Short mmCIF file of C-alpha atoms in Angstrom, two decimals:
data_model
loop_
_atom_site.label_atom_id
_atom_site.label_comp_id
_atom_site.label_asym_id
_atom_site.label_seq_id
_atom_site.Cartn_x
_atom_site.Cartn_y
_atom_site.Cartn_z
CA MET A 1 0.33 0.42 -0.26
CA ASP A 2 1.46 3.80 -1.28
CA ASN A 3 -1.02 5.55 0.81
CA GLY A 4 -2.28 6.50 -2.84
CA ALA A 5 0.52 8.16 -4.52
CA SER A 6 0.19 5.76 -7.65
CA SER A 7 -3.48 6.25 -7.87
CA TYR A 8 -2.38 9.32 -7.93
CA ARG A 9 0.29 8.32 -9.93
CA ARG A 10 -1.92 6.80 -12.70
CA PHE A 11 -4.50 10.60 -12.09
CA LEU A 12 -1.60 12.27 -13.36
CA GLU A 13 -1.05 9.32 -16.64
CA GLY A 14 -4.73 10.43 -17.62
CA ASP A 15 -6.77 8.61 -15.09
CA GLU A 16 -9.90 9.72 -13.87
CA SER A 17 -11.12 7.34 -12.08
CA ALA A 18 -8.21 7.01 -10.67
CA PHE A 19 -9.34 9.83 -8.52
CA GLU A 20 -11.76 8.57 -7.09
CA ALA A 21 -9.58 5.68 -5.69
CA LEU A 22 -7.43 8.11 -4.03
CA MET A 23 -10.21 9.80 -2.56
CA GLN A 24 -11.93 6.36 -1.78
CA GLU A 25 -8.35 5.71 0.81
CA LEU A 26 -7.79 9.19 2.39
CA PHE A 27 -10.98 11.31 1.91
CA HIS A 28 -12.54 10.66 5.72
CA GLY A 29 -9.54 9.78 7.82
CA LEU A 30 -8.38 13.80 6.13
CA VAL A 31 -11.29 14.56 7.51
CA PHE A 32 -11.03 12.87 10.40
CA PHE A 33 -7.74 14.59 10.98
CA ILE A 34 -9.19 18.33 10.42
CA ASN A 35 -11.78 18.44 12.13
CA GLY A 36 -9.75 18.04 15.42
CA PHE A 37 -8.31 21.11 14.48
CA VAL A 38 -11.95 23.11 13.61
CA GLN A 39 -14.36 20.70 15.41
CA ASP A 40 -16.60 21.00 13.11
CA SER A 41 -17.73 18.35 10.94
CA HIS A 42 -18.81 20.34 7.82
CA THR A 43 -15.41 22.40 7.77
CA ALA A 44 -13.44 20.01 7.94
CA GLU A 45 -15.45 18.17 5.12
CA ASP A 46 -15.21 21.66 3.40
CA ILE A 47 -11.73 21.89 3.41
CA ALA A 48 -10.54 17.83 3.07
CA ILE A 49 -12.41 19.29 -0.37
CA ASP A 50 -10.11 22.19 -1.22
CA THR A 51 -7.08 20.12 -0.34
CA PHE A 52 -8.53 17.78 -2.66
CA SER A 53 -8.54 20.55 -5.21
CA GLU A 54 -5.43 21.17 -5.05
CA LEU A 55 -3.94 17.77 -6.27
CA ILE A 56 -5.87 18.60 -9.78
CA VAL A 57 -5.22 22.88 -9.90
CA HIS A 58 -1.32 21.80 -9.28
CA LYS A 59 -0.42 18.68 -10.29
CA ASN A 60 3.63 19.26 -10.57
CA ARG A 61 3.82 20.58 -6.89
CA TYR A 62 3.73 16.27 -5.86
CA ASN A 63 6.84 15.19 -5.80
CA PHE A 64 6.32 11.99 -4.96
CA LYS A 65 9.29 11.50 -2.10
CA VAL A 66 7.26 11.64 0.34
CA SER A 67 3.92 9.47 0.92
CA MET A 68 0.80 11.40 -0.54
CA LYS A 69 -0.42 10.48 2.61
CA THR A 70 2.49 12.73 4.30
CA TYR A 71 1.36 15.50 2.05
CA LEU A 72 -2.23 15.60 1.83
CA TYR A 73 -2.35 16.22 5.62
CA MET A 74 0.00 18.51 5.30
CA LEU A 75 -1.86 20.85 3.47
CA GLY A 76 -5.36 19.78 5.05
CA ARG A 77 -3.18 20.81 8.26
CA SER A 78 -2.10 24.70 7.13
CA ARG A 79 -5.83 25.00 5.38
CA ALA A 80 -6.92 24.13 8.80
CA LEU A 81 -5.19 26.45 10.92
CA ASP A 82 -5.32 29.48 8.28
CA HIS A 83 -8.99 28.48 8.57
CA ILE A 84 -9.01 28.67 12.17
CA ARG A 85 -7.33 32.15 12.28
CA ARG A 86 -10.41 33.26 10.06
CA ARG A 87 -12.32 32.10 11.74
CA LYS A 88 -10.87 33.96 15.06
CA ARG A 89 -11.96 37.84 13.27
CA ILE A 90 -16.30 35.86 11.82
CA LEU A 91 -18.77 35.30 14.91
CA PHE A 92 -19.49 31.54 15.57
CA ALA A 93 -22.63 29.36 14.89
CA PRO A 94 -25.85 29.84 17.63
CA ILE A 95 -26.29 26.81 20.11
CA SER A 96 -28.65 25.36 18.98
CA GLN A 97 -26.71 24.34 15.37
CA VAL A 98 -24.11 22.69 17.43
CA SER A 99 -24.95 19.49 18.81
CA GLU A 100 -25.95 18.42 15.50
CA VAL A 101 -22.84 18.75 14.04
CA GLN A 102 -21.13 17.11 17.06
CA ASP A 103 -23.36 14.32 15.89
CA GLU A 104 -22.27 14.64 12.44
CA SER A 105 -18.99 14.58 14.14
CA ALA A 106 -19.29 11.05 16.59
CA GLU A 107 -20.81 9.58 12.99
CA LEU A 108 -17.82 10.78 11.77
CA GLU A 109 -16.09 9.23 14.38
CA GLU A 110 -17.23 5.55 13.88
CA LEU A 111 -16.73 5.95 10.06
CA VAL A 112 -13.27 6.51 10.44
CA LEU A 113 -12.17 4.85 14.17
CA ALA A 114 -14.07 1.25 13.59
CA ASP A 115 -12.55 -0.36 16.65
CA GLU A 116 -13.50 0.27 20.07
CA ARG A 117 -10.30 0.34 22.12
CA LYS A 118 -9.31 3.29 19.85
CA ARG A 119 -12.83 5.84 19.79
CA LYS A 120 -12.77 5.63 23.59
CA LEU A 121 -8.25 6.74 23.45
CA HIS A 122 -9.24 9.43 20.91
CA SER A 123 -12.05 11.09 23.24
CA ALA A 124 -9.73 10.99 25.91
CA LEU A 125 -7.84 13.11 23.35
CA ALA A 126 -10.15 15.95 23.03
CA VAL A 127 -8.73 17.79 26.89
CA LEU A 128 -5.20 17.86 25.54
CA PRO A 129 -3.60 20.46 23.87
CA GLU A 130 -3.18 20.10 20.27
CA ASP A 131 0.02 20.08 18.95
CA MET A 132 -0.33 16.63 21.68
CA ARG A 133 -3.26 15.68 20.52
CA VAL A 134 -2.22 15.86 16.56
CA VAL A 135 1.23 14.16 17.24
CA LEU A 136 -1.50 11.26 19.21
CA HIS A 137 -3.65 10.77 16.36
CA LEU A 138 -0.92 11.49 13.53
CA ILE A 139 1.23 8.15 15.24
CA TYR A 140 -1.62 5.79 16.29
CA PHE A 141 -4.71 6.64 14.57
CA GLU A 142 -3.22 7.12 11.26
CA GLU A 143 -0.48 5.12 11.92
CA MET A 144 1.89 7.15 10.80
CA THR A 145 5.99 6.96 11.51
CA TYR A 146 8.06 9.48 13.64
CA GLU A 147 9.38 11.12 10.31
CA GLU A 148 5.59 11.53 8.68
CA THR A 149 4.42 12.88 11.01
CA ALA A 150 6.98 15.42 11.60
CA LYS A 151 6.56 16.07 7.82
CA VAL A 152 3.10 17.26 8.83
CA MET A 153 3.41 18.52 12.07
CA LYS A 154 6.22 20.56 10.53
CA LYS A 155 8.34 20.17 13.71
CA SER A 156 11.52 18.05 13.74
CA ARG A 157 11.89 14.08 14.49
CA LYS A 158 13.42 14.83 18.40
CA GLN A 159 10.55 17.31 18.62
CA VAL A 160 8.17 14.90 17.89
CA ASP A 161 9.28 12.18 19.95
CA ASN A 162 9.41 14.92 22.67
CA LEU A 163 5.38 16.00 22.30
CA LEU A 164 4.55 12.51 22.56
CA TYR A 165 6.38 11.65 25.57
CA ARG A 166 4.42 13.73 26.98
CA ALA A 167 1.19 13.46 25.51
CA LYS A 168 1.56 9.77 26.67
CA LYS A 169 2.53 11.56 30.43
CA GLU A 170 -0.58 13.56 29.99
CA LEU A 171 -2.69 11.44 28.63
CA ARG A 172 -2.60 8.41 31.39
CA ILE A 173 -2.85 10.73 33.81
CA ILE A 174 -6.59 11.12 32.30
CA LEU A 175 -7.73 7.86 31.24
CA GLY A 176 -6.42 6.30 34.75
CA LYS A 177 -5.99 3.21 35.38
CA ASP A 178 -8.00 2.44 32.18
CA GLY A 179 -5.07 4.10 30.37
CA GLU A 180 -2.96 1.71 30.31
CA SER A 181 -4.45 -0.39 28.85
CA LEU A 182 -5.22 1.51 26.35
CA LEU A 183 -1.87 2.86 24.85
CA MET B 1 -21.61 14.15 5.65
CA ARG B 2 -21.57 13.94 2.08
CA ASP B 3 -21.66 11.02 0.03
CA MET B 4 -18.24 10.09 -1.63
CA LYS B 5 -19.52 10.90 -5.38
CA GLU B 6 -21.28 14.13 -4.06
CA CYS B 7 -17.38 15.29 -2.71
CA LEU B 8 -15.30 14.09 -5.28
CA THR B 9 -17.79 16.50 -7.69
CA GLU B 10 -17.35 19.68 -5.78
CA VAL B 11 -12.79 18.92 -5.88
CA PHE B 12 -13.05 18.26 -9.46
CA LEU B 13 -16.20 21.04 -9.49
CA ARG B 14 -13.91 23.97 -7.54
CA SER B 15 -10.66 22.09 -9.15
CA GLU B 16 -11.89 23.65 -12.27
CA GLU B 17 -13.16 27.37 -11.09
CA LYS B 18 -9.73 27.84 -9.42
CA ILE B 19 -8.25 27.09 -12.47
CA LYS B 20 -10.03 29.51 -14.68
CA ALA B 21 -9.47 31.73 -12.01
CA GLY B 22 -5.51 31.68 -12.02
CA LYS B 23 -6.40 31.72 -15.39
CA ARG B 24 -7.46 35.23 -15.48
CA MET B 25 -5.40 36.69 -12.78
CA ARG B 26 -2.33 35.93 -15.51
CA THR B 27 -4.08 37.46 -17.96
CA VAL B 28 -5.04 40.33 -15.89
CA LEU B 29 -1.32 40.26 -14.22
CA THR B 30 0.82 39.86 -18.31
CA SER B 31 -1.78 43.11 -18.90
CA VAL B 32 -0.98 44.56 -16.75
CA VAL B 33 3.09 44.00 -17.22
CA LEU B 34 2.28 45.51 -20.26
CA CYS B 35 1.20 48.02 -20.11
CA LEU B 36 2.99 49.09 -17.57
CA VAL B 37 5.62 48.29 -19.98
CA LEU B 38 4.60 50.56 -23.09
CA CYS B 39 4.00 53.61 -20.80
CA MET B 40 8.13 53.12 -19.22
CA VAL B 41 9.03 53.40 -23.18
CA CYS B 42 7.11 55.42 -24.29
CA PHE B 43 7.85 58.49 -21.43
CA LEU B 44 10.35 57.46 -20.14
CA PRO B 45 12.71 59.68 -22.27
CA GLN B 46 10.64 62.51 -22.15
CA LEU B 47 11.41 62.15 -18.35
CA LEU B 48 15.11 61.95 -18.65
CA PRO B 49 17.19 64.85 -17.71
CA GLY B 50 18.17 67.21 -20.51
CA ASN B 51 15.96 66.35 -22.57
CA SER B 52 13.94 69.15 -24.86
CA GLY B 53 10.53 66.97 -24.73
CA GLU B 54 10.04 67.06 -28.51
CA PRO B 55 7.20 64.41 -29.94
CA GLY B 56 9.26 61.63 -31.71
CA MET B 57 12.72 62.71 -30.59
CA MET B 58 14.28 60.46 -29.38
CA GLN B 59 17.63 61.37 -26.56
CA GLY B 60 19.64 60.27 -25.16
CA ALA B 61 20.46 61.71 -21.35
CA GLY B 62 23.29 64.55 -22.95
CA GLY B 63 22.87 67.28 -25.33
CA THR B 64 25.16 66.46 -27.11
CA VAL B 65 25.89 63.03 -27.23
CA GLY B 66 21.99 62.92 -28.15
CA MET B 67 22.83 65.13 -31.21
CA GLU B 68 25.28 62.71 -32.24
CA SER B 69 22.42 59.45 -32.13
CA LEU B 70 20.09 61.97 -34.57
CA THR B 71 22.44 63.15 -37.05
CA GLY B 72 25.37 60.49 -37.27
CA SER B 73 28.21 62.80 -36.66
CA ALA B 74 30.57 64.15 -33.75
CA PRO B 75 32.16 67.98 -34.27
CA GLY B 76 35.82 67.54 -34.99
CA ILE B 77 38.26 68.63 -37.15
CA THR B 78 40.02 66.30 -39.13
CA VAL B 79 43.27 67.10 -40.93
CA THR B 80 45.04 65.46 -43.54
CA GLY B 81 47.73 65.64 -45.51
CA TYR B 82 50.59 64.64 -46.87
CA GLN B 83 51.26 61.48 -44.46
CA PHE B 84 49.76 63.36 -42.09
CA SER B 85 46.64 62.62 -40.45
CA LYS B 86 45.27 64.42 -37.67
CA GLU B 87 42.01 64.71 -35.93
CA PHE B 88 40.08 67.42 -33.37
CA LYS B 89 37.18 66.34 -31.43
CA GLY B 90 37.91 68.40 -27.78
CA GLU B 91 35.35 71.32 -27.90
CA ALA B 92 38.01 73.33 -27.26
CA ASP B 93 40.49 72.96 -29.80
CA VAL B 94 38.03 73.13 -32.24
CA LEU B 95 36.57 76.39 -31.04
CA ARG B 96 39.69 77.82 -31.65
CA ILE B 97 40.56 76.69 -34.84
CA THR B 98 36.72 77.01 -36.06
CA GLU B 99 37.08 80.92 -34.92
CA ALA B 100 40.35 81.23 -35.89
CA LEU B 101 39.41 79.86 -40.22
CA ALA B 102 36.66 82.20 -39.33
CA SER B 103 38.72 85.35 -39.04
CA TYR B 104 40.92 84.49 -41.93
CA GLY B 105 38.17 84.90 -44.67
CA THR B 106 36.30 88.28 -42.85
CA ARG B 107 38.55 90.41 -40.54
CA GLY B 108 39.40 93.92 -42.93
CA THR B 109 43.20 93.49 -43.22
CA LEU B 110 43.14 90.17 -45.00
CA GLU B 111 40.14 92.19 -47.16
CA ASP B 112 43.25 92.84 -50.24
CA ASN B 113 44.18 89.66 -50.72
CA TYR B 114 40.59 88.32 -51.21
CA GLU B 115 40.46 87.02 -54.09
CA SER B 116 37.87 84.32 -55.78
CA PHE B 117 38.86 80.64 -56.14
CA ASP B 118 38.24 80.61 -59.66
CA SER B 119 40.78 83.42 -60.59
CA VAL B 120 43.41 82.54 -58.07
CA SER B 121 43.40 78.62 -59.22
CA ASP B 122 44.33 80.74 -62.34
CA SER B 123 47.00 83.01 -61.31
CA SER B 124 50.76 81.69 -61.97
CA ASN B 125 52.46 81.51 -58.61
CA ILE B 126 49.91 79.18 -57.27
CA THR B 127 49.80 75.96 -58.78
CA THR B 128 47.47 73.16 -60.03
CA GLU B 129 45.01 71.87 -57.72
CA SER B 130 47.03 68.19 -56.81
CA SER B 131 50.02 69.18 -56.61
CA GLU B 132 48.55 71.71 -53.98
CA LYS B 133 46.64 68.78 -52.36
CA ARG B 134 49.71 66.60 -51.80
CA THR B 135 51.64 70.23 -50.39
CA GLY B 136 49.53 71.20 -48.70
CA TYR B 137 46.29 69.52 -45.93
CA THR B 138 42.62 69.41 -46.35
CA VAL B 139 40.62 70.77 -43.54
CA VAL B 140 37.16 69.72 -42.94
CA ILE B 141 35.01 70.59 -40.50
CA THR B 142 31.62 68.72 -39.13
CA ALA B 143 29.73 70.99 -37.85
CA ALA B 144 27.34 70.45 -34.17
CA ASP B 145 24.39 70.07 -37.15
CA GLY B 146 26.34 67.66 -39.60
CA SER B 147 27.35 70.57 -41.84
CA VAL B 148 30.95 69.82 -43.44
CA THR B 149 33.52 72.28 -44.17
CA GLU B 150 36.25 71.82 -46.31
CA TYR B 151 39.31 74.31 -46.53
CA LEU B 152 42.69 73.37 -48.15
CA PHE B 153 45.80 74.96 -46.27
CA THR B 154 48.99 75.40 -47.87
CA GLU B 155 51.71 77.04 -47.85
CA ASN B 156 50.46 81.23 -47.58
CA THR B 157 46.65 80.74 -48.84
CA LEU B 158 44.00 79.04 -47.03
CA LYS B 159 40.56 78.08 -49.40
CA ASN B 160 37.27 77.16 -48.42
CA ILE B 161 36.60 74.76 -51.06
CA THR B 162 32.71 74.79 -50.19
CA THR B 163 32.26 78.56 -50.60
CA LYS B 164 35.04 78.92 -53.23
CA GLU B 165 36.93 81.20 -51.37
CA THR B 166 40.65 81.81 -50.24
CA VAL B 167 42.51 83.73 -48.80
CA SER B 168 46.40 84.00 -48.88
CA LEU B 169 47.41 84.02 -45.30
CA SER B 170 51.02 86.13 -43.92
CA GLN B 171 54.02 84.61 -42.52
CA LYS B 172 52.23 84.78 -38.41
CA GLN B 173 48.85 83.72 -39.58
CA THR B 174 49.80 80.24 -41.58
CA ALA B 175 52.14 80.15 -38.86
CA GLU B 176 49.95 80.15 -35.69
CA LEU B 177 47.20 78.55 -38.18
CA LYS B 178 49.97 75.16 -38.99
CA ALA B 179 50.50 75.51 -34.23
CA LEU B 180 46.75 75.04 -34.31
CA LEU B 181 46.44 72.89 -36.61
CA GLY B 182 49.57 70.52 -34.93
CA ILE B 183 51.06 70.79 -38.74
CA GLY B 184 54.64 70.85 -38.77
#
């Protein structure tokens, strides 16, 4: 499995159906990842669509040196952060709509995290600071390597190492006795 | 949540829009750059210092240099003789020689010796023009406007070939002119 790079290569060679295969493989994971930043599944979906459209607009930007998943998550992260920066300047949605959004987030979580154990762990991440949440998500849920995680987070491998160590420590405190079995 | 087909359609739609927007932006940028370049080509020469601003005149920064580029000739004096050739380009030299040559032709003291070119060429003490050219010197003055005046300077005569006028020079004047032209 090359995380979509071969599908993208086929798409660049003119096979449009390959793009659908690429989306099937990575779309929901990306939405779930972006949702971790924006906390709104609709916005996350919108940003993910935008991220995928970048692959069509700038066909030569991806150099096949990193995995397609890493590249997409890098794009997705920077777009999500841009969105958060912009959102600070606009009004939030009324409280009545928030529950609906949360319901859809749960649906998305079920779609991406089939494992009950992983779901429990993921909900515990919510209380962690953003950096720790992202590093745990990428390593435990997306099964990325430390190098790939470092690329997505625009940090060094050493920083990722330290961050993961501290995140796990924090998570153990939050989860208490259950934490040992989950981690 | 939208289904995958909807998302895929949306992705292609958005990418199409982005590509179109990019093309529009490129066109606008190209037009703006083209306009700027055209404006610079048209108006920059007029804004340069030392330019008279006459329409249709494409002059350089300096007045003299600009004139050079227009007429294709710089003011100067060329003196040629038998195995001799000298050129004067310096403004001061050119002015001094031109004034001296003009003064020999107009000064009252020389009026007695003032004859027409044709009559002088007939007289016995002056040799034919070809032999004069071998022993004398040709002085060609190129003015800033490109007009050329040619003189033939022999031992004691100065002929303006352009106006066909001849002036006899005294020994002092001959020596003075020789010194000015750097002959002997």
